[in-house]
Short mmCIF file of C-alpha atoms in Angstrom, two decimals:
data_model
loop_
_atom_site.label_atom_id
_atom_site.label_comp_id
_atom_site.label_asym_id
_atom_site.label_seq_id
_atom_site.Cartn_x
_atom_site.Cartn_y
_atom_site.Cartn_z
CA MET A 1 124.50 -70.28 -42.68
CA PHE A 2 121.76 -71.45 -40.43
CA ILE A 3 121.06 -69.80 -36.84
CA ASP A 4 120.17 -72.21 -33.63
CA THR A 5 118.03 -69.32 -31.51
CA HIS A 6 118.02 -71.71 -28.50
CA CYS A 7 120.43 -73.80 -26.84
CA HIS A 8 122.16 -74.64 -23.57
CA PHE A 9 125.66 -75.44 -23.79
CA ASN A 10 126.38 -75.30 -19.89
CA ASP A 11 123.57 -78.14 -19.18
CA PRO A 12 125.44 -81.01 -17.41
CA ARG A 13 124.92 -83.30 -20.86
CA LEU A 14 126.89 -80.87 -23.06
CA LEU A 15 129.05 -78.86 -20.72
CA PRO A 16 132.04 -81.30 -20.79
CA GLU A 17 132.29 -81.02 -24.59
CA ALA A 18 130.62 -77.78 -25.27
CA ASP A 19 133.39 -76.31 -27.03
CA ASP A 20 133.69 -79.66 -29.75
CA ALA A 21 129.84 -79.34 -29.90
CA ILE A 22 129.94 -75.37 -30.85
CA ARG A 23 132.79 -76.40 -33.09
CA ARG A 24 130.76 -79.39 -34.73
CA ALA A 25 127.65 -76.72 -35.23
CA VAL A 26 129.75 -74.48 -37.09
CA SER A 27 131.20 -76.98 -39.29
CA ALA A 28 127.43 -78.22 -40.10
CA GLY A 29 126.57 -74.88 -41.27
CA VAL A 30 125.24 -73.29 -38.23
CA GLY A 31 127.43 -70.29 -37.75
CA LYS A 32 125.63 -68.53 -34.74
CA MET A 33 123.77 -70.00 -31.81
CA LEU A 34 121.70 -68.01 -28.80
CA HIS A 35 122.17 -69.57 -25.27
CA ALA A 36 119.34 -69.13 -23.18
CA ASP A 37 119.50 -67.92 -19.49
CA ILE A 38 118.09 -69.81 -16.61
CA ASP A 39 118.79 -68.34 -13.27
CA SER A 40 121.89 -67.13 -11.01
CA SER A 41 122.93 -70.83 -10.60
CA GLU A 42 124.16 -71.20 -14.09
CA ARG A 43 124.59 -67.62 -15.37
CA ASP A 44 128.42 -67.66 -15.00
CA SER A 45 128.96 -70.90 -16.42
CA MET A 46 127.14 -69.75 -19.42
CA PHE A 47 129.03 -66.35 -20.01
CA GLY A 48 131.92 -68.08 -19.77
CA ILE A 49 131.10 -70.20 -22.78
CA VAL A 50 129.35 -67.79 -24.44
CA GLU A 51 132.55 -65.27 -24.03
CA ARG A 52 134.70 -68.25 -25.47
CA HIS A 53 133.06 -67.86 -28.82
CA PRO A 54 132.48 -64.41 -29.70
CA GLY A 55 130.29 -63.59 -32.74
CA VAL A 56 129.09 -67.22 -32.77
CA LEU A 57 127.69 -67.78 -29.16
CA PHE A 58 124.90 -64.88 -28.32
CA PRO A 59 123.70 -64.50 -24.72
CA MET A 60 120.35 -64.12 -23.44
CA LEU A 61 119.47 -62.75 -19.84
CA GLY A 62 116.12 -64.09 -17.58
CA LEU A 63 114.58 -65.90 -15.27
CA TYR A 64 113.33 -69.26 -16.24
CA PRO A 65 109.37 -69.87 -14.81
CA GLY A 66 110.59 -73.03 -13.62
CA SER A 67 113.04 -71.18 -11.04
CA VAL A 68 110.91 -68.76 -9.95
CA GLY A 69 110.02 -68.86 -6.47
CA LYS A 70 109.49 -66.52 -3.28
CA ASP A 71 112.96 -65.01 -3.95
CA TRP A 72 112.20 -64.04 -7.32
CA GLU A 73 112.53 -60.63 -7.16
CA LYS A 74 116.41 -60.94 -5.90
CA GLU A 75 117.13 -63.37 -8.97
CA ILE A 76 115.82 -60.24 -11.07
CA GLU A 77 117.99 -58.08 -9.34
CA LEU A 78 121.14 -60.58 -10.23
CA MET A 79 120.63 -60.05 -13.69
CA ILE A 80 121.12 -56.60 -14.15
CA PRO A 81 124.60 -56.48 -13.74
CA TYR A 82 124.88 -58.71 -16.75
CA LYS A 83 123.10 -56.66 -19.06
CA GLU A 84 126.04 -55.03 -20.71
CA ARG A 85 128.05 -58.56 -21.90
CA GLY A 86 126.38 -58.68 -24.87
CA VAL A 87 122.89 -59.71 -24.28
CA VAL A 88 120.72 -59.66 -27.25
CA ALA A 89 117.39 -61.12 -25.71
CA VAL A 90 115.34 -61.20 -22.52
CA GLY A 91 114.84 -65.13 -22.15
CA GLU A 92 113.68 -67.90 -21.51
CA ILE A 93 111.22 -66.44 -19.39
CA GLY A 94 107.61 -67.21 -19.39
CA LEU A 95 105.02 -69.27 -17.42
CA ASP A 96 105.21 -73.11 -16.82
CA TYR A 97 102.57 -74.99 -14.74
CA HIS A 98 103.43 -78.61 -16.02
CA GLU A 99 104.64 -79.29 -12.28
CA GLY A 100 102.14 -77.50 -10.90
CA LYS A 101 100.65 -74.13 -9.91
CA GLU A 102 102.30 -73.20 -6.39
CA PHE A 103 104.20 -70.26 -7.68
CA ALA A 104 101.70 -69.47 -10.55
CA LEU A 105 101.38 -65.67 -9.18
CA GLU A 106 105.01 -65.12 -8.81
CA GLN A 107 105.72 -66.13 -12.29
CA LYS A 108 103.12 -64.04 -13.72
CA ARG A 109 104.49 -60.99 -12.07
CA ALA A 110 108.09 -62.09 -12.55
CA LEU A 111 107.20 -62.41 -16.31
CA GLU A 112 105.46 -58.77 -16.17
CA VAL A 113 108.62 -57.18 -14.49
CA GLN A 114 110.49 -58.78 -17.32
CA PHE A 115 108.54 -57.79 -19.97
CA GLU A 116 108.84 -54.25 -18.73
CA LEU A 117 113.05 -54.62 -18.58
CA ALA A 118 112.74 -56.10 -22.47
CA SER A 119 110.84 -52.79 -23.15
CA LYS A 120 113.15 -50.50 -21.11
CA TRP A 121 116.54 -52.33 -22.75
CA ASN A 122 114.72 -52.61 -26.45
CA LEU A 123 115.50 -56.02 -26.37
CA PRO A 124 113.37 -59.16 -27.79
CA VAL A 125 111.99 -61.63 -25.55
CA ASN A 126 112.41 -65.32 -25.65
CA ILE A 127 109.18 -66.88 -24.37
CA HIS A 128 108.94 -70.27 -22.66
CA LEU A 129 105.26 -72.06 -22.24
CA ARG A 130 103.93 -75.00 -20.59
CA ASP A 131 100.19 -75.71 -19.73
CA ALA A 132 99.82 -71.94 -19.42
CA TRP A 133 98.65 -70.35 -22.57
CA GLU A 134 95.51 -68.62 -21.56
CA ASP A 135 97.45 -67.29 -18.34
CA PHE A 136 100.23 -65.99 -20.66
CA ILE A 137 98.07 -64.21 -23.22
CA GLY A 138 96.11 -62.29 -20.30
CA VAL A 139 99.66 -60.93 -19.01
CA LEU A 140 100.72 -60.11 -22.91
CA GLY A 141 97.24 -58.02 -22.93
CA GLU A 142 98.18 -56.57 -20.11
CA CYS A 143 101.53 -55.28 -21.08
CA ARG A 144 100.56 -54.71 -24.65
CA HIS A 145 101.82 -51.03 -24.36
CA LEU A 146 105.08 -52.28 -23.92
CA GLY A 147 105.58 -52.76 -27.85
CA LEU A 148 107.09 -56.53 -27.23
CA ARG A 149 108.85 -58.61 -29.98
CA GLY A 150 110.26 -61.80 -29.75
CA ASN A 151 109.54 -65.50 -30.43
CA LEU A 152 107.73 -68.39 -28.82
CA HIS A 153 110.60 -71.02 -27.76
CA CYS A 154 109.68 -74.56 -28.91
CA PHE A 155 106.03 -73.74 -30.32
CA SER A 156 103.49 -75.97 -29.40
CA GLY A 157 100.34 -74.26 -29.66
CA SER A 158 97.84 -73.83 -32.58
CA ALA A 159 97.66 -71.41 -35.25
CA GLU A 160 94.90 -69.59 -33.64
CA ILE A 161 97.39 -69.66 -30.49
CA PHE A 162 99.99 -67.73 -32.82
CA GLU A 163 97.53 -65.16 -34.05
CA ARG A 164 95.84 -64.39 -30.91
CA VAL A 165 99.57 -63.79 -29.16
CA ASN A 166 100.31 -61.61 -32.10
CA ARG A 167 97.47 -59.08 -31.55
CA TYR A 168 99.59 -58.09 -28.60
CA GLY A 169 102.92 -57.77 -29.69
CA ASP A 170 105.27 -59.25 -32.81
CA PHE A 171 106.18 -62.73 -32.49
CA SER A 172 107.75 -65.43 -34.40
CA VAL A 173 107.73 -69.14 -33.35
CA GLY A 174 110.76 -71.45 -32.65
CA ILE A 175 110.66 -74.58 -34.58
CA GLY A 176 113.13 -77.16 -33.39
CA GLY A 177 113.22 -81.33 -33.24
CA VAL A 178 109.53 -81.94 -32.26
CA VAL A 179 108.46 -81.30 -36.10
CA THR A 180 110.54 -84.20 -37.16
CA PHE A 181 108.30 -86.54 -35.12
CA ARG A 182 106.15 -88.62 -37.12
CA LYS A 183 103.04 -87.79 -35.32
CA ALA A 184 103.49 -84.26 -34.09
CA SER A 185 100.45 -82.30 -34.83
CA LEU A 186 103.11 -79.10 -35.19
CA GLN A 187 103.68 -80.68 -38.33
CA GLU A 188 99.99 -79.19 -39.82
CA THR A 189 100.38 -76.18 -37.58
CA VAL A 190 103.52 -74.96 -39.41
CA LYS A 191 102.08 -75.04 -42.82
CA LYS A 192 99.66 -72.44 -41.56
CA ILE A 193 102.77 -70.15 -40.13
CA PRO A 194 104.37 -67.98 -42.50
CA LEU A 195 108.07 -68.85 -43.08
CA GLU A 196 108.90 -65.05 -42.17
CA LYS A 197 107.11 -65.85 -38.68
CA ILE A 198 109.83 -68.77 -38.09
CA VAL A 199 112.97 -69.08 -36.50
CA LEU A 200 115.05 -72.59 -36.02
CA GLU A 201 116.24 -73.58 -32.85
CA THR A 202 117.29 -77.20 -30.92
CA ASP A 203 116.88 -76.58 -27.22
CA ALA A 204 119.92 -78.55 -27.06
CA PRO A 205 120.43 -81.05 -25.07
CA TYR A 206 116.72 -81.92 -25.54
CA LEU A 207 114.07 -82.68 -27.99
CA ALA A 208 116.76 -84.14 -30.91
CA PRO A 209 115.29 -84.46 -34.45
CA VAL A 210 114.57 -87.85 -36.33
CA PRO A 211 116.92 -89.74 -36.52
CA TYR A 212 118.50 -89.28 -33.16
CA ARG A 213 115.11 -89.01 -31.29
CA GLY A 214 115.92 -90.04 -27.62
CA GLU A 215 119.56 -89.30 -27.74
CA ARG A 216 121.40 -85.71 -26.86
CA ASN A 217 120.57 -82.95 -28.97
CA GLU A 218 123.04 -80.58 -30.67
CA SER A 219 123.39 -77.19 -32.43
CA SER A 220 124.92 -79.30 -35.39
CA TYR A 221 121.27 -80.73 -36.05
CA ILE A 222 119.45 -77.94 -37.09
CA PRO A 223 119.89 -78.55 -40.97
CA LEU A 224 117.55 -81.81 -40.31
CA ILE A 225 114.84 -79.52 -38.80
CA ALA A 226 115.21 -77.12 -41.70
CA GLU A 227 115.19 -80.11 -43.77
CA LYS A 228 111.39 -81.03 -42.52
CA LEU A 229 110.60 -77.75 -42.67
CA ALA A 230 110.90 -77.23 -46.38
CA GLU A 231 109.47 -80.49 -46.87
CA LEU A 232 106.19 -79.12 -44.96
CA LYS A 233 105.96 -75.81 -46.82
CA ASN A 234 107.13 -77.43 -50.10
CA VAL A 235 109.98 -74.98 -50.52
CA PRO A 236 113.74 -75.39 -51.14
CA LEU A 237 115.90 -76.15 -48.23
CA CYS A 238 118.09 -72.91 -49.24
CA GLU A 239 114.96 -70.97 -49.20
CA VAL A 240 114.31 -71.84 -45.38
CA GLU A 241 117.88 -71.46 -44.44
CA ALA A 242 117.85 -67.90 -46.18
CA VAL A 243 114.61 -66.93 -44.82
CA THR A 244 114.64 -68.32 -41.00
CA THR A 245 118.41 -66.77 -40.85
CA SER A 246 117.21 -63.46 -42.00
CA ASN A 247 114.24 -63.38 -39.34
CA ALA A 248 116.88 -64.62 -36.83
CA GLU A 249 119.38 -61.79 -37.58
CA ASN A 250 116.77 -59.44 -37.90
CA LEU A 251 114.77 -60.16 -34.53
CA PHE A 252 117.82 -60.56 -32.34
CA ARG A 253 120.12 -57.97 -34.27
CA ILE A 254 123.20 -60.09 -34.58
#
């Protein structure tokens, strides 16, 4: 069995056939999938899908950095009532400066508060980062006392970044379709990261692997990502399957 540690079945590109896509994933050997949370506007639809597929779909709970604005504190308050609905991680949370830094301070403060919640709830974190590694490592350093654990979703950093992040917590990397892209620098990076620190993900409906690059992504494509990882690591596919599944089960306690 494979596990997809990051997907978005309530995204408009997948929502009309979310249930069919989940069934296709299970048929492809992807027995468990973790659904990312974005903000209050999408949360009810997310839990609606998750609760139709118990034991297969597992929810995360968090405020996505791209949704952080002046009202971020209210958004985090709106998260709290959902905590007892089978949540397995605080995510996806993080920093994203790709569209600008207007709310950079708010993003960092929201991240700190959600780190505190993750520690209080004894849950791992699922981290989204774009163009913000140094600020993220700064926040992580300030929160080192929280004993954080989690994964770096859609990892795009270097092996050095991976090592720096792990000075302040216990983090794995989420490897998805990008690793199958022909010129992806990520291919060399994953060779340097132990398989025991890697989990698989799709970020469906985004970032579909080769040969579906540019098309809608689905959790059923996880085996394609695993095959590329096996090639890069020069290990059997069954080893990638067993180790990454065990990593995800232990990290998210599913």
